[in-house]
XYZ file of C-alpha atoms in Angstrom:
655
model
C 54.594 -27.309 29.961
C 54.756 -23.807 28.485
C 51.488 -23.765 26.515
C 52.129 -20.255 25.189
C 55.394 -21.404 23.680
C 53.881 -24.580 22.239
C 50.940 -22.654 20.801
C 53.278 -20.163 19.147
C 55.406 -22.938 17.668
C 52.386 -24.786 16.294
C 50.990 -21.590 14.771
C 54.300 -20.875 13.055
C 54.637 -24.409 11.705
C 51.134 -24.580 10.211
C 52.053 -21.579 8.067
C 51.481 -18.743 10.565
C 48.104 -17.398 11.631
C 47.248 -15.985 8.208
C 47.213 -19.543 6.847
C 44.595 -20.685 9.386
C 41.082 -20.548 7.945
C 39.454 -22.365 10.835
C 40.502 -23.883 14.145
C 38.509 -26.182 16.421
C 39.498 -28.833 18.919
C 38.183 -32.082 20.315
C 39.328 -34.133 23.314
C 42.935 -34.586 22.222
C 43.622 -32.774 18.975
C 43.659 -29.372 17.350
C 41.708 -29.413 14.094
C 42.973 -26.886 11.542
C 41.581 -26.043 8.148
C 44.365 -24.309 6.250
C 44.342 -22.067 3.199
C 47.493 -23.677 1.827
C 48.336 -27.018 3.385
C 51.719 -27.069 1.635
C 52.882 -24.343 4.044
C 52.476 -26.673 7.028
C 55.767 -28.234 8.139
C 54.508 -31.620 9.248
C 57.794 -33.251 10.220
C 58.798 -30.270 12.358
C 55.397 -30.330 14.044
C 55.755 -34.024 14.846
C 59.143 -33.318 16.406
C 57.803 -30.628 18.761
C 57.826 -31.572 22.451
C 54.170 -31.719 23.440
C 52.938 -32.832 20.006
C 52.125 -36.541 19.743
C 51.629 -36.667 15.988
C 50.007 -34.945 13.008
C 47.146 -36.362 10.933
C 46.008 -34.917 7.612
C 42.689 -36.562 6.823
C 39.031 -35.824 6.369
C 39.662 -32.294 5.101
C 41.393 -31.283 8.319
C 44.987 -30.867 9.417
C 44.954 -32.368 12.903
C 47.692 -31.803 15.491
C 47.364 -34.358 18.282
C 48.548 -32.954 21.631
C 46.687 -35.172 24.112
C 44.849 -34.108 27.237
C 46.355 -30.593 27.240
C 44.517 -29.666 24.038
C 42.323 -26.993 25.682
C 45.307 -25.116 27.113
C 47.138 -25.198 23.768
C 43.970 -24.150 21.938
C 43.553 -21.146 24.234
C 47.196 -20.192 23.761
C 46.810 -20.221 19.975
C 43.530 -18.291 19.915
C 44.951 -15.684 22.290
C 47.880 -15.145 19.942
C 45.433 -14.872 17.049
C 43.375 -12.276 18.882
C 40.315 -14.496 19.340
C 40.550 -15.577 22.946
C 36.988 -14.489 23.604
C 35.595 -17.230 21.392
C 34.275 -20.355 23.030
C 36.194 -23.601 22.951
C 35.637 -25.575 19.834
C 34.523 -22.536 17.887
C 35.878 -21.094 14.721
C 38.921 -18.959 15.118
C 38.615 -15.557 13.525
C 41.100 -15.253 10.716
C 40.177 -12.032 9.030
C 36.960 -13.520 7.710
C 39.038 -15.576 5.354
C 37.449 -18.274 3.325
C 38.212 -21.916 3.897
C 40.632 -23.565 1.514
C 39.060 -25.060 -1.566
C 40.986 -28.292 -1.817
C 40.052 -31.118 -4.105
C 38.665 -33.946 -1.974
C 36.697 -37.115 -2.493
C 33.037 -37.032 -1.477
C 33.875 -39.306 1.465
C 36.493 -36.842 2.711
C 34.068 -33.951 2.284
C 31.338 -35.808 4.174
C 33.669 -36.663 7.060
C 34.963 -33.088 7.133
C 31.382 -31.781 7.402
C 30.468 -34.219 10.186
C 33.714 -33.578 12.068
C 33.515 -29.780 11.938
C 29.798 -29.815 12.761
C 30.069 -32.126 15.760
C 33.326 -30.819 17.275
C 31.778 -27.739 18.997
C 28.907 -29.924 20.236
C 31.108 -32.515 21.971
C 31.344 -30.735 25.371
C 27.559 -30.501 25.578
C 26.756 -34.101 24.660
C 29.589 -35.542 26.753
C 28.528 -33.437 29.743
C 24.918 -34.533 29.265
C 26.036 -38.133 28.797
C 27.991 -38.126 32.054
C 24.961 -36.716 33.913
C 22.946 -39.597 32.434
C 25.599 -42.023 33.676
C 25.612 -40.507 37.176
C 21.828 -40.603 37.227
C 21.908 -44.309 36.328
C 24.235 -44.982 39.270
C 21.994 -42.992 41.626
C 18.946 -44.988 40.534
C 20.839 -48.298 40.765
C 21.975 -47.559 44.318
C 18.520 -46.403 45.369
C 19.607 -42.861 46.195
C 17.133 -41.503 43.618
C 13.893 -42.967 42.277
C 12.599 -42.476 38.751
C 9.407 -40.939 40.175
C 11.178 -38.247 42.196
C 11.442 -34.601 41.199
C 15.215 -34.794 41.609
C 15.323 -37.464 38.911
C 12.996 -35.430 36.683
C 15.140 -32.289 36.906
C 18.465 -34.109 36.414
C 17.027 -36.089 33.500
C 15.754 -32.864 31.914
C 19.244 -31.363 32.168
C 20.754 -34.470 30.582
C 18.122 -34.647 27.813
C 18.387 -30.977 26.838
C 21.552 -31.371 24.739
C 19.971 -34.207 22.754
C 16.518 -32.666 22.391
C 17.991 -29.405 21.111
C 20.624 -31.193 19.015
C 19.544 -29.399 15.793
C 20.301 -26.002 17.405
C 23.713 -27.158 18.618
C 24.565 -28.708 15.250
C 23.375 -25.593 13.442
C 26.195 -23.701 15.112
C 28.849 -26.205 14.041
C 27.430 -26.459 10.531
C 27.407 -22.663 10.177
C 31.141 -22.668 10.908
C 31.757 -25.309 8.261
C 29.597 -23.644 5.604
C 30.641 -20.089 6.525
C 27.225 -18.653 7.203
C 25.620 -16.773 10.101
C 25.568 -18.948 13.282
C 22.687 -16.944 14.778
C 20.472 -17.275 11.714
C 21.321 -20.980 11.418
C 20.370 -21.558 15.062
C 17.175 -19.561 14.545
C 16.126 -21.823 11.669
C 16.866 -24.845 13.878
C 14.654 -23.248 16.522
C 11.824 -23.140 13.991
C 12.053 -26.931 13.599
C 11.735 -27.371 17.383
C 9.174 -24.642 18.089
C 6.244 -25.616 20.386
C 3.871 -24.438 17.646
C 5.240 -27.109 15.334
C 4.833 -29.689 18.098
C 1.220 -28.566 18.543
C 0.486 -29.153 14.848
C 1.912 -32.644 15.186
C -0.251 -33.330 18.229
C -3.430 -32.338 16.353
C -2.636 -34.838 13.607
C -4.351 -32.783 10.880
C -3.048 -32.244 7.364
C -0.905 -29.140 7.102
C -0.308 -27.021 3.996
C 1.912 -24.035 3.285
C 0.828 -21.887 0.280
C -0.960 -24.968 -1.014
C 1.999 -27.323 -0.623
C 1.510 -30.268 1.773
C 3.868 -30.297 4.742
C 5.054 -33.549 6.286
C 4.835 -33.347 10.070
C 8.148 -34.593 11.436
C 9.623 -34.593 14.908
C 13.039 -32.944 14.582
C 14.055 -33.257 18.248
C 17.438 -34.934 18.376
C 17.729 -35.158 14.577
C 21.101 -34.770 12.867
C 21.106 -34.767 9.075
C 18.132 -32.424 8.426
C 19.709 -29.363 10.038
C 23.101 -29.987 8.429
C 21.486 -30.033 4.982
C 19.378 -26.978 5.842
C 22.409 -24.928 6.942
C 24.318 -25.958 3.819
C 21.487 -24.617 1.659
C 21.184 -21.528 3.857
C 24.816 -20.627 3.130
C 23.852 -20.130 -0.535
C 20.654 -18.294 0.346
C 22.589 -15.892 2.561
C 25.002 -15.095 -0.273
C 22.019 -14.475 -2.545
C 20.441 -12.173 0.061
C 23.751 -10.349 0.439
C 23.931 -9.775 -3.300
C 20.369 -8.579 -3.905
C 19.884 -6.468 -0.768
C 20.419 -2.713 -1.269
C 23.315 -1.544 0.876
C 21.232 1.129 2.628
C 18.707 -1.357 3.997
C 20.794 -4.549 3.954
C 20.773 -4.662 7.745
C 17.027 -5.388 7.581
C 16.518 -7.174 4.278
C 19.340 -9.707 4.432
C 18.267 -11.581 7.616
C 14.607 -11.272 6.575
C 15.273 -12.952 3.214
C 17.409 -15.650 4.778
C 14.713 -16.637 7.289
C 11.791 -16.134 4.890
C 13.326 -18.468 2.300
C 15.244 -20.986 4.424
C 12.700 -21.757 7.150
C 9.767 -22.681 4.837
C 12.099 -24.772 2.664
C 13.328 -26.530 5.795
C 9.773 -27.378 6.917
C 8.347 -28.286 3.519
C 11.176 -30.092 1.732
C 14.666 -30.238 3.209
C 13.734 -31.306 6.731
C 11.561 -34.248 5.647
C 14.193 -35.312 3.089
C 16.944 -35.191 5.697
C 14.800 -37.151 8.134
C 14.196 -39.771 5.455
C 17.937 -40.137 4.865
C 18.581 -40.255 8.593
C 15.980 -42.996 9.096
C 17.199 -44.940 6.062
C 20.776 -45.110 7.347
C 19.598 -46.000 10.861
C 17.346 -48.750 9.503
C 20.263 -50.183 7.538
C 22.446 -50.275 10.640
C 19.692 -51.882 12.703
C 19.045 -54.477 9.966
C 22.706 -55.476 10.053
C 22.575 -55.643 13.827
C 19.435 -57.842 13.759
C 20.986 -60.371 11.363
C 24.570 -60.339 12.682
C 24.702 -58.586 16.051
C 28.404 -59.389 16.392
C 29.457 -57.785 13.099
C 29.392 -54.042 13.866
C 31.073 -54.334 17.308
C 33.660 -56.678 15.765
C 34.455 -54.185 13.013
C 34.499 -51.210 15.392
C 36.590 -53.062 17.986
C 39.107 -54.120 15.356
C 39.229 -51.112 13.064
C 38.771 -48.212 15.499
C 42.535 -47.394 15.527
C 42.481 -47.335 11.717
C 39.403 -45.073 11.733
C 41.122 -42.661 14.133
C 44.343 -42.534 12.093
C 42.489 -41.963 8.812
C 40.103 -39.414 10.329
C 37.006 -41.466 9.460
C 35.943 -42.230 13.039
C 33.278 -39.510 12.760
C 31.361 -41.289 9.991
C 29.126 -43.294 12.341
C 28.474 -40.471 14.826
C 25.198 -39.220 13.272
C 23.695 -42.726 13.432
C 24.773 -43.284 17.027
C 23.474 -39.872 18.090
C 20.146 -40.483 16.365
C 19.769 -43.882 18.060
C 20.500 -42.369 21.455
C 17.897 -39.679 20.940
C 15.125 -41.960 19.668
C 15.777 -45.196 21.545
C 17.667 -44.040 24.625
C 20.603 -46.290 23.706
C 22.882 -47.050 20.768
C 24.824 -50.110 19.580
C 26.753 -48.596 16.657
C 29.716 -46.864 18.306
C 29.771 -47.521 22.027
C 30.258 -51.318 22.372
C 33.002 -51.608 19.746
C 34.747 -48.447 20.946
C 34.727 -49.743 24.522
C 36.466 -52.923 23.384
C 38.971 -50.988 21.263
C 39.816 -48.379 23.904
C 40.438 -50.946 26.629
C 42.515 -53.014 24.205
C 44.676 -49.988 23.432
C 45.216 -49.493 27.132
C 46.095 -53.166 27.622
C 48.676 -53.124 24.828
C 50.256 -49.899 26.038
C 50.462 -50.967 29.669
C 52.077 -54.239 28.560
C 54.690 -52.156 26.753
C 55.198 -50.090 29.915
C 55.946 -53.213 31.957
C 58.125 -54.912 29.347
C 60.217 -52.110 27.861
C 63.667 -51.274 29.193
C 63.598 -47.816 27.643
C 62.964 -45.333 30.470
C 61.295 -42.674 28.304
C 59.040 -45.215 26.602
C 58.150 -46.767 29.960
C 57.041 -43.398 31.322
C 55.083 -42.512 28.168
C 53.426 -45.932 27.940
C 52.436 -45.960 31.613
C 50.729 -42.555 31.477
C 49.098 -42.971 28.048
C 48.032 -46.557 28.826
C 46.225 -45.384 31.960
C 44.551 -42.624 29.921
C 43.518 -45.155 27.259
C 41.697 -47.490 29.641
C 39.832 -44.435 30.911
C 38.640 -43.710 27.357
C 41.125 -41.357 25.604
C 43.348 -43.371 23.262
C 45.146 -40.913 20.975
C 48.255 -40.536 23.198
C 48.496 -44.326 23.435
C 47.845 -44.907 19.743
C 50.143 -42.256 18.303
C 52.758 -42.278 21.037
C 53.221 -46.025 21.529
C 51.323 -48.716 19.617
C 51.392 -47.166 16.149
C 55.139 -46.597 16.391
C 55.891 -50.095 17.690
C 53.392 -51.789 15.291
C 53.166 -55.222 16.989
C 51.280 -53.870 20.036
C 48.851 -52.188 17.615
C 48.177 -55.530 15.921
C 47.607 -57.096 19.343
C 45.196 -54.280 20.281
C 43.192 -54.743 17.070
C 42.917 -58.492 17.679
C 41.956 -58.018 21.328
C 39.448 -55.305 20.440
C 37.887 -57.529 17.796
C 37.553 -60.531 20.129
C 35.946 -58.374 22.817
C 33.743 -56.748 20.160
C 32.348 -60.159 19.193
C 31.349 -60.787 22.792
C 29.776 -57.322 23.058
C 27.734 -57.923 19.910
C 26.565 -61.429 20.807
C 25.403 -60.279 24.257
C 23.578 -57.229 22.860
C 25.681 -54.648 24.694
C 24.405 -51.073 24.251
C 25.489 -47.632 25.433
C 22.938 -45.403 27.180
C 24.871 -42.124 27.104
C 27.258 -40.376 24.714
C 30.653 -40.548 26.415
C 34.078 -41.751 25.345
C 33.902 -45.445 26.313
C 36.349 -46.608 28.983
C 36.522 -47.473 32.649
C 35.616 -43.909 33.638
C 32.462 -44.112 31.543
C 31.198 -47.575 32.566
C 28.128 -46.003 34.238
C 27.008 -45.056 30.712
C 26.293 -48.781 30.209
C 23.885 -48.941 33.165
C 20.290 -48.929 31.970
C 17.011 -50.811 31.785
C 18.791 -54.133 31.182
C 20.564 -54.961 34.468
C 22.922 -57.390 32.697
C 24.170 -54.710 30.303
C 26.752 -53.340 32.756
C 27.913 -56.919 33.473
C 28.465 -57.505 29.755
C 30.332 -54.178 29.550
C 32.691 -55.233 32.359
C 33.285 -58.644 30.758
C 33.970 -56.892 27.429
C 36.616 -54.778 29.164
C 38.217 -57.832 30.791
C 38.361 -59.755 27.502
C 39.820 -56.777 25.647
C 42.458 -56.092 28.291
C 43.537 -59.684 29.040
C 43.684 -60.859 25.410
C 45.576 -57.774 24.259
C 47.968 -57.672 27.215
C 48.830 -61.372 26.763
C 49.312 -61.035 23.002
C 51.535 -57.990 23.401
C 53.624 -59.759 26.028
C 54.016 -62.897 23.896
C 54.697 -61.404 20.458
C 56.782 -58.583 21.947
C 58.043 -55.523 20.066
C 61.272 -53.909 18.949
C 62.333 -52.109 22.102
C 63.971 -48.726 21.288
C 67.502 -48.249 22.580
C 67.618 -46.162 25.753
C 69.526 -42.881 25.757
C 72.136 -44.120 28.239
C 72.842 -47.186 26.139
C 73.079 -45.013 23.032
C 75.529 -42.705 24.785
C 77.730 -45.676 25.658
C 77.644 -46.791 22.037
C 78.647 -43.306 20.923
C 81.538 -43.264 23.347
C 82.933 -46.389 21.738
C 83.158 -44.510 18.456
C 84.954 -41.452 19.859
C 88.485 -42.572 19.012
C 87.608 -43.107 15.358
C 85.687 -39.818 15.361
C 88.719 -37.930 16.668
C 90.923 -39.322 13.885
C 88.336 -38.278 11.296
C 88.135 -34.784 12.819
C 91.818 -34.073 12.103
C 90.961 -34.155 8.405
C 87.671 -32.278 8.707
C 88.885 -29.452 10.992
C 90.631 -26.863 8.804
C 90.665 -24.316 11.649
C 92.534 -26.656 13.961
C 90.183 -25.764 16.833
C 90.990 -27.547 20.060
C 88.223 -28.606 22.401
C 88.521 -27.889 26.085
C 86.392 -31.000 26.705
C 87.273 -34.617 26.156
C 85.083 -36.303 23.538
C 84.774 -39.483 25.564
C 81.808 -39.986 27.881
C 83.534 -39.992 31.257
C 82.105 -41.067 34.562
C 81.754 -38.180 37.016
C 80.742 -38.347 40.697
C 76.986 -37.796 41.027
C 77.396 -35.007 43.573
C 79.439 -32.709 41.319
C 78.728 -30.252 38.531
C 80.913 -30.351 35.457
C 81.270 -27.445 33.019
C 80.121 -27.623 29.404
C 80.853 -25.015 26.783
C 79.491 -24.046 23.398
C 81.962 -22.334 21.116
C 81.261 -19.833 18.388
C 80.384 -21.527 15.101
C 81.027 -18.308 13.198
C 83.400 -15.399 12.919
C 81.564 -12.143 13.546
C 79.842 -10.072 16.221
C 78.227 -11.743 19.244
C 74.904 -10.110 20.242
C 71.905 -10.880 22.448
C 68.955 -12.850 21.062
C 66.688 -9.809 21.285
C 68.578 -8.407 18.287
C 67.067 -11.143 16.079
C 64.057 -9.710 14.151
C 61.968 -12.839 14.694
C 59.835 -13.348 17.829
C 60.393 -17.092 17.788
C 64.054 -16.473 18.601
C 64.067 -13.074 20.283
C 61.437 -14.089 22.846
C 63.286 -17.307 23.603
C 60.365 -19.486 22.518
C 62.743 -22.155 21.219
C 65.176 -21.805 24.103
C 67.871 -19.481 25.419
C 71.070 -18.648 23.595
C 72.881 -15.938 21.682
C 73.177 -14.644 18.133
C 76.063 -13.800 15.821
C 76.178 -11.380 12.918
C 78.578 -13.310 10.675
C 81.510 -11.700 8.928
C 82.474 -14.841 7.024
C 80.179 -17.407 5.417
C 81.504 -20.528 7.109
C 79.655 -22.353 9.890
C 81.537 -24.777 12.173
C 80.281 -27.242 14.765
C 79.929 -25.539 18.171
C 79.867 -28.864 20.072
C 80.734 -32.511 19.580
C 77.717 -34.668 18.882
C 75.284 -35.990 16.303
C 73.343 -34.079 13.648
C 69.689 -34.725 14.502
C 68.055 -32.240 12.132
C 69.220 -30.562 8.948
C 66.908 -28.620 6.679
C 66.855 -29.360 2.949
C 67.369 -25.625 2.488
C 70.671 -26.017 4.415
C 70.049 -22.898 6.485
C 69.375 -24.596 9.831
C 70.994 -27.467 11.680
C 70.536 -29.110 15.067
C 73.257 -31.038 16.909
C 72.702 -33.128 20.010
C 75.794 -33.270 22.191
C 76.859 -36.380 24.074
C 76.394 -34.565 27.391
C 72.719 -33.877 26.684
C 72.978 -30.392 25.193
C 70.867 -29.722 22.085
C 72.085 -26.833 19.929
C 70.070 -25.323 17.097
C 71.760 -22.946 14.642
C 69.619 -20.949 12.208
C 71.516 -18.980 9.565
C 69.580 -15.782 8.867
C 65.908 -14.889 9.200
C 63.308 -16.428 6.862
C 66.151 -17.842 4.766
C 64.147 -21.022 4.335
C 62.519 -19.135 1.449
C 65.835 -19.297 -0.441
C 65.324 -23.071 -0.751
C 69.025 -23.787 -0.453
C 70.300 -21.062 -2.765
C 73.644 -19.615 -1.593
C 74.212 -22.517 0.853
C 76.608 -25.464 0.430
C 76.940 -28.523 2.661
C 77.411 -32.274 2.486
C 76.170 -32.845 6.049
C 73.240 -35.195 6.603
C 71.142 -36.253 9.574
C 72.888 -38.930 11.613
C 76.416 -37.635 10.945
C 78.667 -37.428 14.003
C 80.637 -34.209 14.148
C 83.522 -32.930 16.236
C 83.623 -29.454 17.697
C 85.210 -27.278 15.013
C 84.198 -29.353 11.965
C 83.179 -27.267 8.955
C 79.451 -27.794 8.432
C 78.049 -25.212 6.005
C 79.355 -22.582 3.600
C 77.052 -19.688 2.675
C 77.287 -16.524 0.594
C 76.571 -13.583 2.903
C 76.428 -10.952 0.161
C 74.094 -12.997 -2.048
C 71.726 -13.662 0.864
C 71.644 -9.952 1.751
C 71.105 -9.056 -1.909
C 67.896 -11.087 -1.885
C 66.683 -9.052 1.081
C 67.336 -11.426 3.993
C 69.049 -10.814 7.321
C 72.058 -13.050 8.052
C 72.021 -12.672 11.848
C 72.324 -16.230 13.158
C 70.749 -17.451 16.432
C 72.580 -20.184 18.347
C 69.926 -21.751 20.575
C 70.213 -24.287 23.380
C 66.921 -26.013 22.586
C 66.772 -27.728 25.976
C 68.072 -24.789 27.977
C 65.596 -25.586 30.756
C 67.958 -28.451 31.669
C 70.769 -25.969 32.278
C 69.521 -23.362 34.771
C 73.067 -22.038 35.335
C 73.622 -21.185 31.659
C 75.740 -18.048 31.150
C 76.578 -16.071 28.021
C 79.849 -14.428 27.046
C 79.941 -10.631 26.744
C 78.905 -9.116 23.414
C 81.552 -8.210 20.904
C 83.753 -9.646 18.181
C 84.261 -13.400 18.252
C 86.315 -15.876 16.306
C 85.416 -19.440 15.406
C 86.114 -21.606 18.448
C 85.738 -18.845 21.061
C 83.553 -19.955 23.968
C 80.250 -18.050 23.856
C 77.968 -20.091 26.155
C 78.768 -21.776 29.456
C 76.575 -24.625 30.719
C 76.763 -26.950 33.680
C 75.459 -30.460 33.994
C 74.669 -32.516 37.074
C 76.650 -35.674 36.543
């Protein structure tokens, strides 16, 4: 995959780089915060090869790309001039402010948690996997808990959780647009050995006469998020009151001098109280109905992912892991749900007759059982619906078992077969219950999917045969629709050709005008060939005709761009002018719609060249073979004047 090309396309379709206020990524998705979300072209993004789907929830515009997310993220940040930033960090967009969109308090809360935790994920997953490996080493007797090797490895694994406030301070500073270094410094105050010493003494502590509650902030979540939120206002105050000549000194001094004492005296204890209150509520539910939370998580996890609310329980789970060494909020139910997604998707892979779906389901199903479900969810089960229902039922059934047996997770990893060691701990039966949970989730879901079935999409070859049956009627219709009387050098019927031969395909000029190279187009998307190879025409007459025989698969409401898929596999995109989408259909006329079958030479669009130029837009028109990588022998006609119907591009196809 060309990640540079995909990154460029995504950047353009979210409204260009100036519309990006913030960019982070998690395991499978790019998480944008946009200045103006109306500029994002969601349907075009969903149609991009390499993009699984787009989700707009929780205050973020999320582009799901699967396991290649890091490569795409790097490609985008390099184009934005911020390649030096670490993964998961804020992308530098001219210090622009985040969009102030009206959101419910739930959406704002989830947005805060998501943005805060996203940069931290690599650290806690890495630490969690070391914990899992350490559990295996202890179980197999290769390492003992009294050895120095165990002590050092355990220290490495514990570091991310002990210093969680410092890590979260960074993510929170990105969300609240304040200094990351100052935020992390305040978090360091909460974890300072001097503070730990005061706690060890057990004496009453006062600051300027105000009593200070001694609280252990190691591994805490909510206190530092609240502190950094308040600090963002204090920093603006310090910016405003500091004289410009000495601002370099006074601003950070004021921020630390005001924020740190407030954190120790009031905000930290309040945040800890909230944190403990929520954790106590979750544990009370678990004590009275241990099956309930895993059942809900196992059943509703796909819904939580789609709606962007899956982050809501993360602070509780993280807090439990830090304090207890295990958690039962996220891990057990997510394990059941992830394996169920894999079971449903692999059942689709075995049952479908559609070759593309079979390949997608096989790869994404394997990824799902390992613990990453977005490709499976968005690429297969959500689209087919019935397998998703089966996965939710299977996940719920397995979740009940996980809850009744008291299954817990000892490390923060994405639950799946690859992360089963994270369920090895002090209870030797815990890993057994985890394995049984996986078996229940997979078997129940696989069987349900197989029995209830799904609407199998028609394969491309079968669709081509269906199209061929309509060719005779299409030819008769073309006589009426073809005012130029253009004759095709190809037959419109899908003919059978020996597999060891190449057959020629041609694309004719859809316009009358001057044929030029793509590098003449004043738009990098076309001139650099990011959408594919092709040519361009400077039109002399405002009439656009079909350059191939096929089906209209995309047609903009603004009528300036159209895509036709030919029956021999060629995909041709024609874009009249540059940035003419801004005309919103003015000066364009057409009755074409998506799904129409057209014959080479059919009149598709009329447009007013003079009126378009008068509004300040170029009319140079790229003709792109969107899947030109399938035609390595593609050749272009020489530049110069062309008439409608003149061959401008030569292709060849292995039959």
